């Protein structure tokens, strides 16, 4: 004699009866509040890893292959939690990064700790590449450059620079406008002079 199988409805009813009432009706567990702020979901869904060594993801690059890639809290939100940011710089032979300083953080580069508001200049040797990773103590570091398109000196009036540094007007113009078409990564000066003579 064959017995009919139990229906799906009966199985569901038995399952619900075996569950505690707080699970059955979607109520919060005893001792837990019903209010959630979404942080648990935010941390579970947060991207925690990225590769800053991929050349196509560089923030600044030039035609000779040098590049700068930065990771801050806009690109990787977990950086806001750890209160840090990072950058990866690859300089080809004889290239350099514009002199700059960080206005709101300290910077760690290998064994060096560069304090906030101290100017830094990095240059690759004539016969080899130079690359490094830096860590900054702020998730959104602010950088002021001293040379190039985004130079703070370009914003100053000529007379202020002339009297502050005791320079002639010609020297001040050269200081302000010499590398006005370059930004962040600078090529060697002899190539610029050859290009301007042609």
XYZ file of N, CA and C in Angstrom:
594
model
N 0.840 -1.151 0.000
C 0.000 0.000 0.000
C 0.899 1.232 0.000
N 0.622 2.150 -0.907
C 1.400 3.373 -1.031
C 0.718 4.503 -0.298
N 1.549 5.256 0.400
C 1.016 6.410 1.128
C 1.269 7.659 0.284
N 0.318 8.548 0.215
C 0.544 9.783 -0.544
C 1.602 10.639 0.153
N 2.401 11.317 -0.658
C 3.448 12.177 -0.076
C 2.820 13.430 0.522
N 3.525 13.969 1.516
C 3.004 15.173 2.167
C 3.059 16.353 1.197
N 2.096 17.170 1.304
C 2.041 18.322 0.400
C 3.068 19.372 0.820
N 3.363 20.239 -0.098
C 4.302 21.333 0.169
C 3.784 22.235 1.282
N 2.490 22.446 1.307
C 1.903 23.327 2.318
C 2.106 22.769 3.716
N 1.964 21.463 3.858
C 2.145 20.846 5.175
C 3.602 20.959 5.617
N 4.516 20.764 4.677
C 5.935 20.887 5.014
C 6.266 22.315 5.457
N 5.721 23.298 4.753
C 5.961 24.695 5.110
C 5.391 25.006 6.485
N 4.207 24.486 6.771
C 3.559 24.739 8.059
C 4.376 24.141 9.199
N 4.885 22.923 9.012
C 5.715 22.292 10.038
C 7.010 23.084 10.257
N 7.590 23.599 9.176
C 8.819 24.378 9.281
C 8.577 25.661 10.071
N 7.469 26.352 9.775
C 7.156 27.597 10.474
C 6.867 27.360 11.948
N 6.239 26.234 12.268
C 5.943 25.930 13.669
C 7.221 25.639 14.450
N 8.229 25.096 13.775
C 9.477 24.782 14.469
C 10.342 26.029 14.703
N 10.100 27.134 13.956
C 10.873 28.373 14.112
C 10.391 29.155 15.316
N 11.285 29.860 16.013
C 10.846 30.762 17.084
C 10.006 31.890 16.489
N 9.129 32.461 17.292
C 8.195 33.462 16.775
C 8.898 34.708 16.258
N 10.030 35.125 16.855
C 10.706 36.338 16.395
C 11.284 36.168 14.998
N 11.665 34.948 14.610
C 12.141 34.711 13.250
C 10.969 34.583 12.285
N 9.901 33.996 12.766
C 8.749 33.718 11.918
C 8.119 34.999 11.374
N 8.020 36.026 12.174
C 7.336 37.244 11.753
C 8.293 38.383 11.418
N 9.582 38.094 11.310
C 10.549 39.121 10.944
C 10.803 40.135 12.035
N 10.502 39.786 13.263
C 10.751 40.692 14.376
C 12.225 40.608 14.762
N 12.758 41.643 15.410
C 14.160 41.578 15.842
C 14.353 40.528 16.927
N 15.558 39.992 16.990
C 15.878 39.007 18.020
C 15.725 39.643 19.393
N 15.457 38.841 20.409
C 15.365 39.389 21.761
C 16.666 40.101 22.136
N 16.556 41.316 22.683
C 17.732 42.092 23.071
C 18.292 42.950 21.950
N 17.781 42.828 20.719
C 18.261 43.616 19.583
C 17.204 44.643 19.205
N 17.637 45.817 18.761
C 16.665 46.831 18.348
C 16.283 46.611 16.890
N 15.162 47.133 16.518
C 14.667 46.995 15.152
C 15.336 47.994 14.216
N 15.954 49.027 14.773
C 16.547 50.078 13.954
C 17.940 49.656 13.488
N 18.213 49.803 12.188
C 19.555 49.581 11.654
C 19.969 50.840 10.917
N 21.266 51.104 10.896
C 21.743 52.306 10.219
C 22.403 51.995 8.884
N 22.434 50.763 8.465
C 22.983 50.409 7.169
C 24.489 50.259 7.136
N 25.166 50.483 8.268
C 26.625 50.357 8.272
C 27.071 48.934 7.986
N 26.315 47.967 8.510
C 26.698 46.580 8.266
C 26.672 46.275 6.775
N 25.667 46.750 6.061
C 25.603 46.534 4.620
C 26.696 47.317 3.902
N 26.972 48.541 4.356
C 27.990 49.362 3.712
C 29.363 48.693 3.808
N 29.715 48.183 4.992
C 31.017 47.549 5.154
C 31.107 46.233 4.395
N 30.000 45.511 4.292
C 30.020 44.252 3.553
C 30.174 44.488 2.054
N 29.611 45.571 1.548
C 29.642 45.849 0.117
C 30.837 46.711 -0.298
N 31.603 47.207 0.667
C 32.685 48.139 0.379
C 33.839 47.443 -0.339
N 34.340 48.101 -1.371
C 35.506 47.602 -2.083
C 36.730 47.840 -1.204
N 37.534 46.820 -0.993
C 38.669 46.960 -0.080
C 40.020 46.758 -0.756
N 40.009 46.571 -2.073
C 41.274 46.283 -2.744
C 41.269 46.886 -4.148
N 42.410 47.418 -4.556
C 42.571 47.929 -5.916
C 44.036 47.814 -6.316
N 44.293 47.810 -7.601
C 45.654 47.699 -8.112
C 46.053 49.049 -8.706
N 47.015 49.731 -8.088
C 47.431 51.043 -8.584
C 48.643 50.950 -9.505
N 49.050 49.744 -9.850
C 50.195 49.571 -10.738
C 49.776 49.402 -12.197
N 48.491 49.465 -12.482
C 48.009 49.326 -13.853
C 48.178 50.674 -14.564
N 48.970 50.721 -15.638
C 49.244 52.008 -16.300
C 47.993 52.744 -16.780
N 46.971 52.034 -17.198
C 45.767 52.704 -17.713
C 44.971 53.405 -16.615
N 45.237 53.113 -15.356
C 44.538 53.753 -14.244
C 45.303 54.938 -13.659
N 46.354 55.371 -14.321
C 47.172 56.477 -13.809
C 46.387 57.783 -13.833
N 46.603 58.606 -12.815
C 45.972 59.921 -12.761
C 46.732 60.934 -13.619
N 48.042 60.836 -13.630
C 48.887 61.699 -14.449
C 49.866 60.810 -15.202
N 50.120 61.132 -16.460
C 51.107 60.388 -17.236
C 51.654 61.310 -18.319
N 52.780 60.917 -18.886
C 53.304 61.646 -20.035
C 53.704 60.652 -21.106
N 54.038 61.175 -22.277
C 54.293 60.306 -23.417
C 55.548 59.463 -23.280
N 56.437 59.799 -22.367
C 57.651 58.993 -22.179
C 57.438 57.808 -21.249
N 56.255 57.632 -20.711
C 55.949 56.449 -19.908
C 55.933 56.656 -18.414
N 56.242 57.841 -17.940
C 56.158 58.099 -16.500
C 54.700 58.284 -16.113
N 54.361 57.893 -14.883
C 52.959 57.996 -14.460
C 52.846 58.111 -12.944
N 51.723 58.666 -12.502
C 51.391 58.788 -11.088
C 49.966 58.285 -10.920
N 49.779 57.307 -10.037
C 48.438 56.788 -9.726
C 48.187 56.992 -8.243
N 47.027 57.548 -7.926
C 46.696 57.826 -6.528
C 45.430 57.081 -6.130
N 45.388 56.677 -4.862
C 44.190 56.057 -4.296
C 43.816 56.848 -3.057
N 42.617 57.421 -3.082
C 42.116 58.157 -1.924
C 40.706 57.668 -1.610
N 40.014 58.351 -0.728
C 38.695 57.862 -0.310
C 37.646 57.997 -1.409
N 37.883 58.811 -2.445
C 36.935 58.881 -3.553
C 37.005 57.631 -4.421
N 38.191 57.087 -4.587
C 38.358 55.895 -5.417
C 38.140 54.610 -4.633
N 38.513 54.617 -3.373
C 38.426 53.429 -2.532
C 37.905 53.858 -1.163
N 36.590 53.750 -0.921
C 35.989 54.294 0.303
C 36.571 53.753 1.604
N 37.156 52.565 1.591
C 37.726 51.999 2.819
C 38.880 52.870 3.327
N 39.495 53.670 2.441
C 40.583 54.554 2.861
C 40.102 55.596 3.867
N 38.831 55.944 3.809
C 38.271 56.879 4.782
C 38.233 56.257 6.173
N 38.017 54.956 6.241
C 37.969 54.252 7.527
C 39.360 54.187 8.148
N 40.376 53.882 7.337
C 41.744 53.770 7.858
C 42.464 55.120 7.899
N 41.829 56.177 7.370
C 42.376 57.535 7.376
C 43.750 57.611 6.706
N 43.875 56.965 5.538
C 45.125 57.002 4.786
C 44.816 57.062 3.300
N 45.833 57.371 2.512
C 45.755 57.303 1.060
C 47.121 56.846 0.558
N 47.188 56.494 -0.714
C 48.440 55.974 -1.260
C 48.638 56.494 -2.677
N 49.891 56.497 -3.108
C 50.189 56.835 -4.499
C 51.341 55.968 -4.982
N 51.318 55.677 -6.267
C 52.375 54.894 -6.907
C 52.931 55.743 -8.032
N 54.241 55.947 -8.026
C 54.886 56.789 -9.029
C 55.921 55.963 -9.777
N 55.903 56.060 -11.093
C 56.904 55.424 -11.946
C 57.512 56.524 -12.807
N 58.802 56.774 -12.615
C 59.507 57.787 -13.405
C 60.491 57.104 -14.340
N 60.434 57.459 -15.599
C 61.406 56.956 -16.563
C 62.722 57.710 -16.364
N 63.732 57.303 -17.082
C 65.069 57.890 -16.926
C 65.043 59.405 -17.106
N 65.711 60.087 -16.184
C 65.921 61.530 -16.243
C 64.634 62.361 -16.134
N 63.557 61.790 -15.625
C 62.304 62.525 -15.419
C 62.216 62.915 -13.945
N 61.326 63.862 -13.632
C 61.167 64.271 -12.242
C 59.725 64.662 -11.954
N 59.394 64.615 -10.664
C 58.093 65.071 -10.179
C 58.254 66.535 -9.791
N 57.245 67.341 -10.067
C 57.333 68.758 -9.698
C 57.547 68.893 -8.197
N 58.314 69.886 -7.771
C 58.439 70.125 -6.329
C 57.063 70.452 -5.755
N 56.722 69.843 -4.634
C 55.397 70.045 -4.036
C 55.470 69.845 -2.538
N 54.385 70.184 -1.860
C 54.234 69.880 -0.439
C 52.787 69.511 -0.188
N 52.580 68.678 0.841
C 51.221 68.315 1.251
C 50.750 69.306 2.308
N 49.541 69.813 2.128
C 49.015 70.827 3.045
C 48.292 70.235 4.248
N 47.846 68.978 4.152
C 47.015 68.435 5.232
C 47.440 67.047 5.708
N 48.652 66.609 5.379
C 49.057 65.266 5.820
C 50.574 65.113 5.776
N 51.043 64.088 6.453
C 52.434 63.670 6.369
C 52.508 62.597 5.293
N 53.697 62.369 4.776
C 53.869 61.391 3.713
C 54.976 60.415 4.093
N 54.752 59.132 3.846
C 55.741 58.091 4.126
C 56.179 57.476 2.808
N 57.474 57.598 2.501
C 58.026 57.042 1.270
C 59.215 56.174 1.629
N 59.008 54.883 1.633
C 60.092 53.988 2.022
C 60.526 54.254 3.448
N 61.796 54.611 3.642
C 62.308 54.910 4.979
C 62.126 56.372 5.370
N 61.613 57.172 4.459
C 61.501 58.611 4.705
C 60.105 59.000 5.154
N 60.066 59.881 6.130
C 58.811 60.481 6.578
C 58.909 61.976 6.287
N 58.064 62.450 5.386
C 58.083 63.865 5.024
C 56.957 64.563 5.760
N 57.290 65.483 6.665
C 56.249 66.167 7.436
C 55.384 67.071 6.556
N 54.232 67.353 7.065
C 53.300 68.265 6.406
C 53.978 69.614 6.162
N 53.715 70.221 5.020
C 54.226 71.540 4.619
C 55.716 71.570 4.282
N 56.376 70.432 4.145
C 57.768 70.391 3.708
C 57.802 70.061 2.219
N 58.569 70.817 1.461
C 58.641 70.623 0.013
C 59.469 69.392 -0.329
N 59.075 68.713 -1.400
C 59.728 67.476 -1.837
C 59.971 67.561 -3.338
N 61.105 67.049 -3.773
C 61.428 66.936 -5.191
C 62.017 65.553 -5.402
N 61.516 64.833 -6.401
C 62.033 63.498 -6.684
C 62.418 63.423 -8.152
N 63.584 62.839 -8.415
C 64.081 62.780 -9.783
C 64.699 61.419 -10.046
N 64.452 60.871 -11.222
C 65.057 59.601 -11.622
C 66.467 59.866 -12.145
N 67.331 58.887 -11.992
C 68.708 59.017 -12.475
C 68.724 59.002 -14.003
N 69.848 59.401 -14.576
C 69.949 59.457 -16.038
C 69.953 58.081 -16.680
N 70.334 57.046 -15.925
C 70.477 55.730 -16.544
C 69.515 54.670 -16.013
N 68.581 55.021 -15.136
C 67.637 54.008 -14.643
C 66.317 54.624 -14.204
N 65.283 53.775 -14.210
C 63.957 54.201 -13.768
C 63.937 54.360 -12.254
N 62.921 55.054 -11.777
C 62.745 55.258 -10.344
C 61.260 55.099 -10.060
N 60.922 54.175 -9.172
C 59.508 54.002 -8.824
C 59.378 53.729 -7.342
N 58.247 54.162 -6.760
C 58.014 54.018 -5.330
C 56.526 54.101 -5.041
N 56.190 53.719 -3.802
C 54.829 53.844 -3.283
C 54.896 54.753 -2.063
N 53.974 55.689 -1.976
C 53.895 56.610 -0.836
C 52.580 56.405 -0.115
N 52.608 56.588 1.186
C 51.387 56.547 1.991
C 51.221 57.894 2.668
N 50.020 58.443 2.606
C 49.724 59.727 3.220
C 48.772 59.524 4.388
N 48.887 60.371 5.400
C 48.102 60.219 6.627
C 46.776 60.973 6.576
N 46.201 61.066 5.392
C 44.893 61.685 5.213
C 44.210 60.978 4.045
N 42.917 60.661 4.148
C 42.258 59.955 3.045
C 42.090 60.813 1.791
N 42.187 62.130 1.913
C 42.092 63.043 0.768
C 43.199 64.091 0.852
N 44.433 63.708 0.494
C 45.545 64.650 0.639
C 45.439 65.808 -0.350
N 45.864 66.982 0.101
C 45.893 68.167 -0.760
C 47.349 68.532 -1.006
N 47.682 68.685 -2.287
C 49.063 68.921 -2.682
C 49.168 70.273 -3.374
N 50.207 71.037 -3.033
C 50.497 72.306 -3.703
C 51.788 72.149 -4.479
N 51.740 72.432 -5.773
C 52.925 72.311 -6.615
C 53.601 73.662 -6.769
N 54.930 73.623 -6.904
C 55.704 74.858 -7.009
C 56.083 75.194 -8.446
N 55.926 74.247 -9.357
C 56.328 74.427 -10.750
C 55.240 73.852 -11.645
N 55.112 74.384 -12.833
C 54.204 73.810 -13.814
C 52.855 74.493 -13.873
N 51.930 73.826 -14.508
C 50.604 74.378 -14.781
C 49.829 74.731 -13.520
N 49.952 73.925 -12.474
C 49.216 74.154 -11.228
C 50.085 74.803 -10.147
N 51.096 75.527 -10.541
C 52.043 76.120 -9.597
C 51.405 77.224 -8.764
N 51.721 77.246 -7.477
C 51.249 78.333 -6.615
C 51.950 79.641 -6.974
N 53.150 79.554 -7.530
C 53.880 80.763 -7.915
C 53.217 81.469 -9.097
N 52.518 80.727 -9.939
C 51.820 81.342 -11.076
C 50.682 82.235 -10.613
N 50.144 81.968 -9.438
C 49.025 82.766 -8.930
C 49.484 84.067 -8.279
N 50.773 84.179 -7.988
C 51.286 85.382 -7.319
C 51.626 86.465 -8.340
N 51.405 87.719 -7.982
C 51.790 88.821 -8.880
C 53.307 88.884 -9.068
N 53.720 89.381 -10.222
C 55.148 89.467 -10.540
C 55.915 90.304 -9.519
N 55.339 91.422 -9.091
C 56.034 92.304 -8.156
C 56.249 91.634 -6.801
N 55.294 90.843 -6.357
C 55.444 90.148 -5.070
C 56.623 89.187 -5.134
N 56.715 88.409 -6.198
C 57.841 87.481 -6.351
C 59.160 88.237 -6.502
N 59.125 89.324 -7.236
C 60.338 90.100 -7.479
C 60.911 90.655 -6.175
N 60.067 91.227 -5.334
C 60.550 91.815 -4.081
C 60.783 90.762 -2.996
N 60.014 89.688 -3.003
C 60.181 88.636 -1.983
C 61.487 87.884 -2.147
N 61.838 87.566 -3.393
C 63.022 86.749 -3.649
C 64.187 87.553 -4.230
N 64.019 88.881 -4.339
C 65.065 89.768 -4.874
C 65.532 89.306 -6.252
N 64.579 89.135 -7.138
C 64.859 88.692 -8.499
C 64.565 89.823 -9.472
N 65.184 89.737 -10.640
C 64.858 90.696 -11.698
C 63.526 90.286 -12.331
N 62.943 91.200 -13.087
C 61.660 90.913 -13.731
C 61.782 89.739 -14.706
N 62.903 89.664 -15.408
C 63.124 88.561 -16.348
C 63.204 87.217 -15.607
N 63.904 87.191 -14.482
C 64.006 85.963 -13.690
C 62.642 85.543 -13.139
N 61.849 86.509 -12.715
C 60.518 86.201 -12.185
C 59.630 85.622 -13.278
N 59.682 86.206 -14.471
C 58.884 85.669 -15.590
C 59.309 84.246 -15.926
N 60.616 84.011 -15.910
C 61.110 82.668 -16.195
C 60.648 81.690 -15.109
N 60.675 82.125 -13.859
C 60.228 81.286 -12.741
C 58.742 80.941 -12.863
N 57.933 81.903 -13.228
C 56.486 81.697 -13.295
C 56.037 80.908 -14.520
N 56.642 81.191 -15.681
C 56.067 80.690 -16.929
C 56.930 79.680 -17.678
N 58.040 79.264 -17.121
C 58.958 78.401 -17.867
C 58.340 77.054 -18.225
N 57.701 76.408 -17.299
C 57.122 75.076 -17.556
C 55.599 75.126 -17.444
N 55.000 76.114 -18.036
C 53.565 76.309 -17.873
C 52.717 75.260 -18.583
N 53.286 74.462 -19.483
C 52.511 73.450 -20.199
C 52.663 72.061 -19.588
N 53.493 71.929 -18.567
C 53.690 70.634 -17.920
C 52.990 70.617 -16.570
N 52.587 69.410 -16.158
C 51.901 69.286 -14.875
C 52.314 67.982 -14.199
N 52.740 68.040 -12.974
C 53.097 66.921 -12.096
C 54.368 66.197 -12.520
N 54.483 65.775 -13.781
C 55.677 65.064 -14.250
C 56.426 65.973 -15.216
N 57.698 66.205 -14.925
C 58.505 67.109 -15.742
C 59.575 66.341 -16.493
N 59.770 66.704 -17.750
C 60.842 66.127 -18.548
C 62.128 66.888 -18.324
N 63.240 66.387 -18.860
C 64.518 67.081 -18.697
C 64.504 68.419 -19.433
N 65.196 69.407 -18.885
C 65.197 70.759 -19.449
C 65.865 70.825 -20.817
N 66.905 70.008 -21.059
C 67.600 70.114 -22.339
C 66.688 69.727 -23.494
N 65.740 68.811 -23.271
C 64.797 68.449 -24.335
C 63.824 69.590 -24.590
N 63.420 70.299 -23.544
C 62.512 71.432 -23.712
C 63.199 72.545 -24.499
N 64.475 72.800 -24.212
C 65.193 73.853 -24.917
C 65.374 73.488 -26.383
N 65.681 72.206 -26.667
C 65.822 71.765 -28.049
C 64.500 71.908 -28.789
N 63.385 71.567 -28.103
C 62.069 71.661 -28.731
C 61.680 73.096 -29.018
N 62.074 74.043 -28.160
C 61.715 75.447 -28.374
C 62.573 76.094 -29.459
N 63.787 75.544 -29.717
C 64.663 76.099 -30.748
C 64.239 75.687 -32.149
N 63.512 74.573 -32.264
C 63.139 74.054 -33.586
C 62.038 74.857 -34.203
